[in-house]
PDB file of C-alpha atoms in Angstrom:
ATOM      1  CA  MET A   1       4.187 -26.014   3.605  1.00  0.00           C
ATOM      2  CA  ARG A   2       1.433 -27.292   1.324  1.00  0.00           C
ATOM      3  CA  PHE A   3      -2.024 -25.755   1.558  1.00  0.00           C
ATOM      4  CA  VAL A   4      -5.028 -27.460  -0.003  1.00  0.00           C
ATOM      5  CA  ARG A   5      -8.695 -26.756  -0.456  1.00  0.00           C
ATOM      6  CA  PHE A   6     -10.794 -29.858   0.023  1.00  0.00           C
ATOM      7  CA  GLN A   7     -14.248 -31.297   0.528  1.00  0.00           C
ATOM      8  CA  ILE A   8     -15.473 -34.311   2.476  1.00  0.00           C
ATOM      9  CA  GLY A   9     -18.760 -35.682   1.163  1.00  0.00           C
ATOM     10  CA  GLU A  10     -21.346 -32.916   1.017  1.00  0.00           C
ATOM     11  CA  GLU A  11     -19.553 -30.689   3.521  1.00  0.00           C
ATOM     12  CA  ARG A  12     -18.702 -27.122   2.599  1.00  0.00           C
ATOM     13  CA  PRO A  13     -15.301 -26.737   0.880  1.00  0.00           C
ATOM     14  CA  GLN A  14     -12.567 -25.677   3.279  1.00  0.00           C
ATOM     15  CA  PHE A  15      -8.870 -24.937   3.450  1.00  0.00           C
ATOM     16  CA  GLY A  16      -6.402 -27.335   4.984  1.00  0.00           C
ATOM     17  CA  TRP A  17      -2.747 -28.244   5.058  1.00  0.00           C
ATOM     18  CA  LEU A  18      -1.071 -31.392   3.799  1.00  0.00           C
ATOM     19  CA  HIS A  19       1.383 -33.481   5.797  1.00  0.00           C
ATOM     20  CA  GLY A  20       2.325 -36.752   4.121  1.00  0.00           C
ATOM     21  CA  ASP A  21      -0.899 -38.659   3.429  1.00  0.00           C
ATOM     22  CA  LYS A  22      -2.928 -36.699   6.001  1.00  0.00           C
ATOM     23  CA  VAL A  23      -4.849 -33.429   5.815  1.00  0.00           C
ATOM     24  CA  GLY A  24      -5.319 -30.959   8.668  1.00  0.00           C
ATOM     25  CA  ARG A  25      -8.023 -28.314   8.752  1.00  0.00           C
ATOM     26  CA  ILE A  26      -7.240 -24.589   8.760  1.00  0.00           C
ATOM     27  CA  GLU A  27      -9.000 -22.544  11.445  1.00  0.00           C
ATOM     28  CA  GLY A  28      -9.395 -18.881  10.570  1.00  0.00           C
ATOM     29  CA  ASP A  29      -8.460 -17.111   7.348  1.00  0.00           C
ATOM     30  CA  LEU A  30      -5.652 -18.568   5.240  1.00  0.00           C
ATOM     31  CA  PHE A  31      -5.129 -15.101   3.739  1.00  0.00           C
ATOM     32  CA  GLY A  32      -5.034 -13.457   7.170  1.00  0.00           C
ATOM     33  CA  ALA A  33      -4.799 -14.944  10.671  1.00  0.00           C
ATOM     34  CA  TYR A  34      -5.136 -18.727  10.848  1.00  0.00           C
ATOM     35  CA  LYS A  35      -4.248 -21.761  12.905  1.00  0.00           C
ATOM     36  CA  ARG A  36      -3.302 -25.206  11.625  1.00  0.00           C
ATOM     37  CA  LEU A  37      -5.200 -28.016  13.296  1.00  0.00           C
ATOM     38  CA  THR A  38      -3.874 -31.558  13.638  1.00  0.00           C
ATOM     39  CA  ALA A  39      -3.388 -33.370  10.320  1.00  0.00           C
ATOM     40  CA  ASP A  40      -5.524 -36.415  11.026  1.00  0.00           C
ATOM     41  CA  ILE A  41      -7.795 -36.740   7.982  1.00  0.00           C
ATOM     42  CA  PRO A  42      -6.646 -39.411   5.491  1.00  0.00           C
ATOM     43  CA  LEU A  43      -5.928 -37.836   2.110  1.00  0.00           C
ATOM     44  CA  LYS A  44      -7.820 -40.669   0.417  1.00  0.00           C
ATOM     45  CA  ASP A  45     -11.016 -39.589   2.220  1.00  0.00           C
ATOM     46  CA  VAL A  46     -11.096 -36.056   0.807  1.00  0.00           C
ATOM     47  CA  ARG A  47     -11.694 -34.566  -2.601  1.00  0.00           C
ATOM     48  CA  LEU A  48      -9.046 -32.014  -3.498  1.00  0.00           C
ATOM     49  CA  LEU A  49     -10.439 -28.889  -5.145  1.00  0.00           C
ATOM     50  CA  ALA A  50      -8.678 -26.020  -6.886  1.00  0.00           C
ATOM     51  CA  PRO A  51      -6.535 -24.711  -4.012  1.00  0.00           C
ATOM     52  CA  SER A  52      -7.866 -21.146  -4.060  1.00  0.00           C
ATOM     53  CA  THR A  53     -10.902 -19.178  -5.260  1.00  0.00           C
ATOM     54  CA  PRO A  54      -9.358 -16.081  -6.869  1.00  0.00           C
ATOM     55  CA  SER A  55     -11.370 -13.020  -7.804  1.00  0.00           C
ATOM     56  CA  LYS A  56      -9.412 -12.896 -11.050  1.00  0.00           C
ATOM     57  CA  ILE A  57      -6.713 -14.862 -12.837  1.00  0.00           C
ATOM     58  CA  VAL A  58      -4.041 -12.558 -14.233  1.00  0.00           C
ATOM     59  CA  CYS A  59      -1.935 -14.126 -16.975  1.00  0.00           C
ATOM     60  CA  VAL A  60       1.269 -13.058 -18.687  1.00  0.00           C
ATOM     61  CA  GLY A  61       1.278 -13.871 -22.385  1.00  0.00           C
ATOM     62  CA  ARG A  62       4.068 -14.575 -24.813  1.00  0.00           C
ATOM     63  CA  ASN A  63       6.932 -14.369 -22.313  1.00  0.00           C
ATOM     64  CA  TYR A  64       8.111 -17.877 -23.145  1.00  0.00           C
ATOM     65  CA  VAL A  65      10.619 -17.439 -25.975  1.00  0.00           C
ATOM     66  CA  GLU A  66      10.122 -20.810 -27.658  1.00  0.00           C
ATOM     67  CA  HIS A  67       6.342 -20.425 -27.550  1.00  0.00           C
ATOM     68  CA  ALA A  68       6.609 -16.996 -29.194  1.00  0.00           C
ATOM     69  CA  LYS A  69       8.798 -18.470 -31.954  1.00  0.00           C
ATOM     70  CA  GLU A  70       6.185 -21.165 -32.644  1.00  0.00           C
ATOM     71  CA  HIS A  71       3.701 -18.426 -33.524  1.00  0.00           C
ATOM     72  CA  GLY A  72       6.186 -16.219 -35.364  1.00  0.00           C
ATOM     73  CA  ALA A  73       5.853 -13.517 -32.717  1.00  0.00           C
ATOM     74  CA  GLU A  74       8.340 -11.503 -30.716  1.00  0.00           C
ATOM     75  CA  VAL A  75       8.542 -11.469 -26.938  1.00  0.00           C
ATOM     76  CA  PRO A  76       7.038  -8.076 -25.964  1.00  0.00           C
ATOM     77  CA  LYS A  77       9.173  -5.534 -24.130  1.00  0.00           C
ATOM     78  CA  ILE A  78       6.244  -4.784 -21.812  1.00  0.00           C
ATOM     79  CA  PRO A  79       4.384  -7.794 -20.319  1.00  0.00           C
ATOM     80  CA  LEU A  80       1.333  -8.819 -22.324  1.00  0.00           C
ATOM     81  CA  ILE A  81      -1.454  -9.208 -19.756  1.00  0.00           C
ATOM     82  CA  PHE A  82      -4.760 -11.052 -20.152  1.00  0.00           C
ATOM     83  CA  PHE A  83      -7.365 -12.533 -17.825  1.00  0.00           C
ATOM     84  CA  LYS A  84      -9.138 -15.817 -17.392  1.00  0.00           C
ATOM     85  CA  PRO A  85     -12.471 -15.733 -15.512  1.00  0.00           C
ATOM     86  CA  PRO A  86     -12.945 -17.591 -12.204  1.00  0.00           C
ATOM     87  CA  SER A  87     -15.748 -19.557 -13.885  1.00  0.00           C
ATOM     88  CA  SER A  88     -13.071 -21.350 -15.961  1.00  0.00           C
ATOM     89  CA  ILE A  89     -11.529 -22.973 -12.854  1.00  0.00           C
ATOM     90  CA  ILE A  90     -11.865 -26.694 -12.243  1.00  0.00           C
ATOM     91  CA  ALA A  91     -10.377 -29.028  -9.672  1.00  0.00           C
ATOM     92  CA  PRO A  92      -7.414 -31.314 -10.364  1.00  0.00           C
ATOM     93  CA  GLY A  93      -8.536 -34.390 -12.290  1.00  0.00           C
ATOM     94  CA  GLU A  94     -11.795 -32.916 -13.602  1.00  0.00           C
ATOM     95  CA  ALA A  95     -12.499 -33.276 -17.312  1.00  0.00           C
ATOM     96  CA  ILE A  96     -11.759 -30.392 -19.671  1.00  0.00           C
ATOM     97  CA  GLN A  97     -14.890 -29.971 -21.783  1.00  0.00           C
ATOM     98  CA  LEU A  98     -14.149 -29.018 -25.371  1.00  0.00           C
ATOM     99  CA  PRO A  99     -16.509 -26.384 -26.831  1.00  0.00           C
ATOM    100  CA  PRO A 100     -18.234 -27.298 -30.120  1.00  0.00           C
ATOM    101  CA  GLN A 101     -17.315 -23.849 -31.497  1.00  0.00           C
ATOM    102  CA  SER A 102     -13.641 -24.817 -31.680  1.00  0.00           C
ATOM    103  CA  ALA A 103     -11.714 -27.418 -33.671  1.00  0.00           C
ATOM    104  CA  GLN A 104      -8.305 -26.519 -32.198  1.00  0.00           C
ATOM    105  CA  VAL A 105      -8.104 -26.651 -28.414  1.00  0.00           C
ATOM    106  CA  GLU A 106      -4.586 -26.617 -26.952  1.00  0.00           C
ATOM    107  CA  HIS A 107      -3.106 -26.751 -23.481  1.00  0.00           C
ATOM    108  CA  GLU A 108      -0.183 -24.839 -22.018  1.00  0.00           C
ATOM    109  CA  ALA A 109       1.640 -25.852 -18.847  1.00  0.00           C
ATOM    110  CA  GLU A 110       1.960 -22.984 -16.396  1.00  0.00           C
ATOM    111  CA  ALA A 111       3.758 -22.025 -13.222  1.00  0.00           C
ATOM    112  CA  VAL A 112       1.128 -20.303 -11.077  1.00  0.00           C
ATOM    113  CA  ILE A 113       1.792 -17.708  -8.384  1.00  0.00           C
ATOM    114  CA  VAL A 114      -0.899 -17.391  -5.722  1.00  0.00           C
ATOM    115  CA  VAL A 115      -1.108 -13.837  -4.382  1.00  0.00           C
ATOM    116  CA  GLY A 116      -1.697 -13.771  -0.644  1.00  0.00           C
ATOM    117  CA  LYS A 117      -2.701 -10.159   0.058  1.00  0.00           C
ATOM    118  CA  ARG A 118      -3.885  -7.017  -1.638  1.00  0.00           C
ATOM    119  CA  GLY A 119      -1.372  -4.741  -3.297  1.00  0.00           C
ATOM    120  CA  ARG A 120      -0.958  -1.973  -5.835  1.00  0.00           C
ATOM    121  CA  ASN A 121       2.057  -0.373  -7.541  1.00  0.00           C
ATOM    122  CA  ILE A 122       4.291  -3.048  -6.028  1.00  0.00           C
ATOM    123  CA  THR A 123       8.004  -2.861  -6.772  1.00  0.00           C
ATOM    124  CA  ALA A 124       9.926  -5.856  -8.027  1.00  0.00           C
ATOM    125  CA  GLU A 125      11.925  -5.889  -4.792  1.00  0.00           C
ATOM    126  CA  ALA A 126       8.761  -6.110  -2.657  1.00  0.00           C
ATOM    127  CA  ALA A 127       6.811  -8.513  -4.883  1.00  0.00           C
ATOM    128  CA  ARG A 128       7.736 -11.690  -2.997  1.00  0.00           C
ATOM    129  CA  ASP A 129       6.176 -10.277   0.182  1.00  0.00           C
ATOM    130  CA  PHE A 130       2.777 -10.532  -1.526  1.00  0.00           C
ATOM    131  CA  VAL A 131       3.159 -14.150  -2.636  1.00  0.00           C
ATOM    132  CA  LEU A 132       1.424 -16.862  -0.629  1.00  0.00           C
ATOM    133  CA  GLY A 133       2.879 -19.718  -2.676  1.00  0.00           C
ATOM    134  CA  TYR A 134       3.097 -21.568  -5.957  1.00  0.00           C
ATOM    135  CA  THR A 135       1.285 -24.288  -7.844  1.00  0.00           C
ATOM    136  CA  VAL A 136       0.906 -25.524 -11.430  1.00  0.00           C
ATOM    137  CA  GLY A 137      -1.890 -24.915 -13.902  1.00  0.00           C
ATOM    138  CA  ASN A 138      -3.156 -25.469 -17.395  1.00  0.00           C
ATOM    139  CA  ASP A 139      -3.953 -22.487 -19.647  1.00  0.00           C
ATOM    140  CA  VAL A 140      -6.368 -24.151 -22.062  1.00  0.00           C
ATOM    141  CA  THR A 141      -6.999 -22.162 -25.239  1.00  0.00           C
ATOM    142  CA  ALA A 142      -9.303 -22.483 -28.235  1.00  0.00           C
ATOM    143  CA  ARG A 143      -6.529 -21.398 -30.573  1.00  0.00           C
ATOM    144  CA  ASP A 144      -8.687 -21.014 -33.689  1.00  0.00           C
ATOM    145  CA  LEU A 145     -11.105 -18.701 -31.837  1.00  0.00           C
ATOM    146  CA  GLN A 146      -8.196 -16.703 -30.452  1.00  0.00           C
ATOM    147  CA  GLN A 147      -7.059 -16.018 -34.000  1.00  0.00           C
ATOM    148  CA  THR A 148     -10.478 -15.194 -35.463  1.00  0.00           C
ATOM    149  CA  ASP A 149     -11.741 -13.105 -32.531  1.00  0.00           C
ATOM    150  CA  GLY A 150      -8.742 -10.786 -32.439  1.00  0.00           C
ATOM    151  CA  GLN A 151      -8.792 -10.825 -28.625  1.00  0.00           C
ATOM    152  CA  TRP A 152      -8.560 -13.649 -26.134  1.00  0.00           C
ATOM    153  CA  THR A 153     -11.593 -13.478 -23.846  1.00  0.00           C
ATOM    154  CA  ARG A 154     -13.667 -16.225 -25.422  1.00  0.00           C
ATOM    155  CA  ALA A 155     -10.765 -18.431 -26.505  1.00  0.00           C
ATOM    156  CA  LYS A 156      -9.296 -18.663 -22.999  1.00  0.00           C
ATOM    157  CA  GLY A 157     -12.426 -18.208 -20.904  1.00  0.00           C
ATOM    158  CA  PHE A 158     -14.605 -21.256 -21.527  1.00  0.00           C
ATOM    159  CA  ASP A 159     -15.778 -23.252 -18.526  1.00  0.00           C
ATOM    160  CA  THR A 160     -13.139 -25.847 -17.480  1.00  0.00           C
ATOM    161  CA  PHE A 161     -10.324 -23.979 -19.289  1.00  0.00           C
ATOM    162  CA  CYS A 162      -8.314 -23.327 -16.096  1.00  0.00           C
ATOM    163  CA  PRO A 163      -7.404 -26.437 -14.077  1.00  0.00           C
ATOM    164  CA  PHE A 164      -4.846 -25.717 -11.379  1.00  0.00           C
ATOM    165  CA  GLY A 165      -3.513 -27.277  -8.193  1.00  0.00           C
ATOM    166  CA  PRO A 166      -3.644 -29.624  -6.414  1.00  0.00           C
ATOM    167  CA  TRP A 167      -1.994 -27.604  -3.638  1.00  0.00           C
ATOM    168  CA  ILE A 168      -0.263 -24.303  -2.918  1.00  0.00           C
ATOM    169  CA  ASP A 169       3.376 -24.816  -2.012  1.00  0.00           C
ATOM    170  CA  THR A 170       4.886 -22.034   0.080  1.00  0.00           C
ATOM    171  CA  GLY A 171       8.435 -23.129  -0.794  1.00  0.00           C
ATOM    172  CA  ARG A 172      10.450 -21.803  -3.699  1.00  0.00           C
ATOM    173  CA  ALA A 173       9.024 -21.941  -7.230  1.00  0.00           C
ATOM    174  CA  GLY A 174      12.324 -23.455  -8.372  1.00  0.00           C
ATOM    175  CA  GLY A 175      11.022 -26.829  -7.202  1.00  0.00           C
ATOM    176  CA  LEU A 176       8.654 -27.046 -10.165  1.00  0.00           C
ATOM    177  CA  ARG A 177       9.704 -29.655 -12.739  1.00  0.00           C
ATOM    178  CA  LEU A 178       9.037 -29.533 -16.470  1.00  0.00           C
ATOM    179  CA  LEU A 179       8.855 -32.812 -18.331  1.00  0.00           C
ATOM    180  CA  GLY A 180       8.624 -33.702 -22.010  1.00  0.00           C
ATOM    181  CA  ASP A 181       5.673 -35.662 -23.361  1.00  0.00           C
ATOM    182  CA  ASP A 182       5.215 -37.893 -26.399  1.00  0.00           C
ATOM    183  CA  ALA A 183       4.539 -34.867 -28.594  1.00  0.00           C
ATOM    184  CA  GLY A 184       7.731 -33.118 -27.556  1.00  0.00           C
ATOM    185  CA  ALA A 185       5.998 -30.498 -25.434  1.00  0.00           C
ATOM    186  CA  ARG A 186       7.456 -29.255 -22.173  1.00  0.00           C
ATOM    187  CA  ARG A 187       5.101 -29.216 -19.207  1.00  0.00           C
ATOM    188  CA  PRO A 188       4.858 -29.668 -15.445  1.00  0.00           C
ATOM    189  CA  ASP A 189       4.159 -33.239 -14.359  1.00  0.00           C
ATOM    190  CA  LEU A 190       0.512 -33.501 -15.303  1.00  0.00           C
ATOM    191  CA  HIS A 191      -1.921 -36.385 -15.127  1.00  0.00           C
ATOM    192  CA  ARG A 192      -3.934 -37.207 -18.253  1.00  0.00           C
ATOM    193  CA  HIS A 193      -7.681 -37.752 -18.287  1.00  0.00           C
ATOM    194  CA  ALA A 194     -10.509 -37.636 -20.844  1.00  0.00           C
ATOM    195  CA  GLY A 195     -12.390 -34.477 -21.751  1.00  0.00           C
ATOM    196  CA  ARG A 196     -15.694 -34.744 -23.591  1.00  0.00           C
ATOM    197  CA  ARG A 197     -16.861 -32.535 -26.457  1.00  0.00           C
ATOM    198  CA  GLU A 198     -19.788 -30.827 -24.755  1.00  0.00           C
ATOM    199  CA  SER A 199     -20.705 -27.427 -23.412  1.00  0.00           C
ATOM    200  CA  ALA A 200     -21.018 -26.958 -19.669  1.00  0.00           C
ATOM    201  CA  PRO A 201     -23.087 -24.472 -17.664  1.00  0.00           C
ATOM    202  CA  THR A 202     -21.254 -21.601 -16.035  1.00  0.00           C
ATOM    203  CA  ARG A 203     -19.730 -22.767 -12.772  1.00  0.00           C
ATOM    204  CA  ARG A 204     -19.927 -20.874  -9.523  1.00  0.00           C
ATOM    205  CA  HIS A 205     -17.203 -21.666  -7.024  1.00  0.00           C
ATOM    206  CA  GLY A 206     -18.025 -20.997  -3.408  1.00  0.00           C
ATOM    207  CA  GLY A 207     -16.811 -21.638   0.090  1.00  0.00           C
ATOM    208  CA  GLY A 208     -13.500 -21.825   1.840  1.00  0.00           C
ATOM    209  CA  GLY A 209     -11.702 -18.838   0.399  1.00  0.00           C
ATOM    210  CA  ASP A 210     -10.908 -15.147   0.556  1.00  0.00           C
ATOM    211  CA  ARG A 211     -11.533 -13.847  -2.947  1.00  0.00           C
ATOM    212  CA  ARG A 212      -8.930 -11.135  -2.549  1.00  0.00           C
ATOM    213  CA  ALA A 213      -6.356 -13.738  -3.496  1.00  0.00           C
ATOM    214  CA  GLY A 214      -5.363 -13.993  -7.146  1.00  0.00           C
ATOM    215  CA  SER A 215      -3.015 -16.018  -9.283  1.00  0.00           C
ATOM    216  CA  VAL A 216      -0.580 -15.066 -12.049  1.00  0.00           C
ATOM    217  CA  GLU A 217       0.231 -17.617 -14.719  1.00  0.00           C
ATOM    218  CA  GLN A 218       3.442 -17.862 -16.707  1.00  0.00           C
ATOM    219  CA  PRO A 219       2.909 -19.464 -20.166  1.00  0.00           C
ATOM    220  CA  GLY A 220       4.719 -22.678 -21.047  1.00  0.00           C
ATOM    221  CA  ALA A 221       4.643 -24.999 -24.028  1.00  0.00           C
ATOM    222  CA  GLU A 222       1.519 -26.250 -25.731  1.00  0.00           C
ATOM    223  CA  ARG A 223       0.049 -29.245 -27.514  1.00  0.00           C
ATOM    224  CA  ARG A 224      -3.184 -29.660 -29.427  1.00  0.00           C
ATOM    225  CA  LEU A 225      -5.803 -31.952 -27.899  1.00  0.00           C
ATOM    226  CA  LYS A 226      -6.624 -34.553 -30.532  1.00  0.00           C
ATOM    227  CA  LYS A 227      -9.759 -36.660 -30.820  1.00  0.00           C
ATOM    228  CA  GLY A 228      -9.324 -40.262 -29.720  1.00  0.00           C
ATOM    229  CA  MET A 229     -10.778 -43.483 -31.097  1.00  0.00           C
ATOM    230  CA  ASN A 230     -13.629 -43.516 -28.573  1.00  0.00           C
ATOM    231  CA  GLY A 231     -14.868 -40.017 -29.381  1.00  0.00           C
ATOM    232  CA  ASN A 232     -13.359 -38.568 -26.213  1.00  0.00           C
ATOM    233  CA  PHE A 233     -10.520 -36.099 -26.163  1.00  0.00           C
ATOM    234  CA  PRO A 234      -7.267 -36.540 -24.240  1.00  0.00           C
ATOM    235  CA  ALA A 235      -6.646 -33.603 -21.928  1.00  0.00           C
ATOM    236  CA  VAL A 236      -4.358 -32.754 -19.051  1.00  0.00           C
ATOM    237  CA  SER A 237      -4.868 -31.559 -15.508  1.00  0.00           C
ATOM    238  CA  PRO A 238      -2.616 -31.493 -12.461  1.00  0.00           C
ATOM    239  CA  ALA A 239      -2.825 -34.544 -10.199  1.00  0.00           C
ATOM    240  CA  PRO A 240      -1.534 -34.921  -6.630  1.00  0.00           C
ATOM    241  CA  ALA A 241       0.830 -37.791  -7.353  1.00  0.00           C
ATOM    242  CA  ALA A 242       2.445 -36.113 -10.321  1.00  0.00           C
ATOM    243  CA  VAL A 243       3.337 -32.547  -9.370  1.00  0.00           C
ATOM    244  CA  GLY A 244       7.075 -32.009  -8.962  1.00  0.00           C
ATOM    245  CA  LEU A 245       7.244 -29.667  -5.978  1.00  0.00           C
ATOM    246  CA  PRO A 246       9.541 -29.665  -2.946  1.00  0.00           C
ATOM    247  CA  PRO A 247       8.642 -32.045  -0.087  1.00  0.00           C
ATOM    248  CA  ASP A 248       6.116 -30.746   2.410  1.00  0.00           C
ATOM    249  CA  CYS A 249       7.227 -29.611   5.840  1.00  0.00           C
ATOM    250  CA  PRO A 250       5.102 -29.490   9.025  1.00  0.00           C
TER     251      PRO A 250
END
């Protein structure tokens, strides 16, 4: 099953489900009791948004061995946890805006777990019961600020620094594909677009979601975003046609 969050024109954002090239609305609460309505809205007529509106984005740092080696660091015995704020979320295909404070902005491809219900002190054996599904994301980092600040809040928390989506897949995470790019990085299938060097106002994301849901990101490889000939900056963000997930099922 593939769940999406979408908008038609100026309508309020809402949850839906994807079946082929059609979208069906979700009636009720996706994170509680809901009903799938007929998938009769052409996908081309909707704008896909980030597929959830989490209250927090919990990330696991330095658990990717090759990434740790790149920075001369060891993989910690206890998970290294950090947060990204909800204000950093953008929809698939939106531009990543590079902050003028940084000269070294990098992306990292992530597997993202979308948590479907509240929990605390959950055992490893019971963890899957709390998972709604999986998607892919981009942990954008101002690497130079991360090093000078001594902590990661600013470097990873700028507006637009957390694209993810375009849908939540309730199948197995093993369907995610990592591909190499021209710089030798490993990443999920991601679609490239231009990001401009400008600051953006803080974004507020509303509508269509239960904010009890959260997502956990697993770090992947990285590549620096380099300035192009036209003054814009290449960046990456998930795109519907490029995400390697299992086929949808009605």
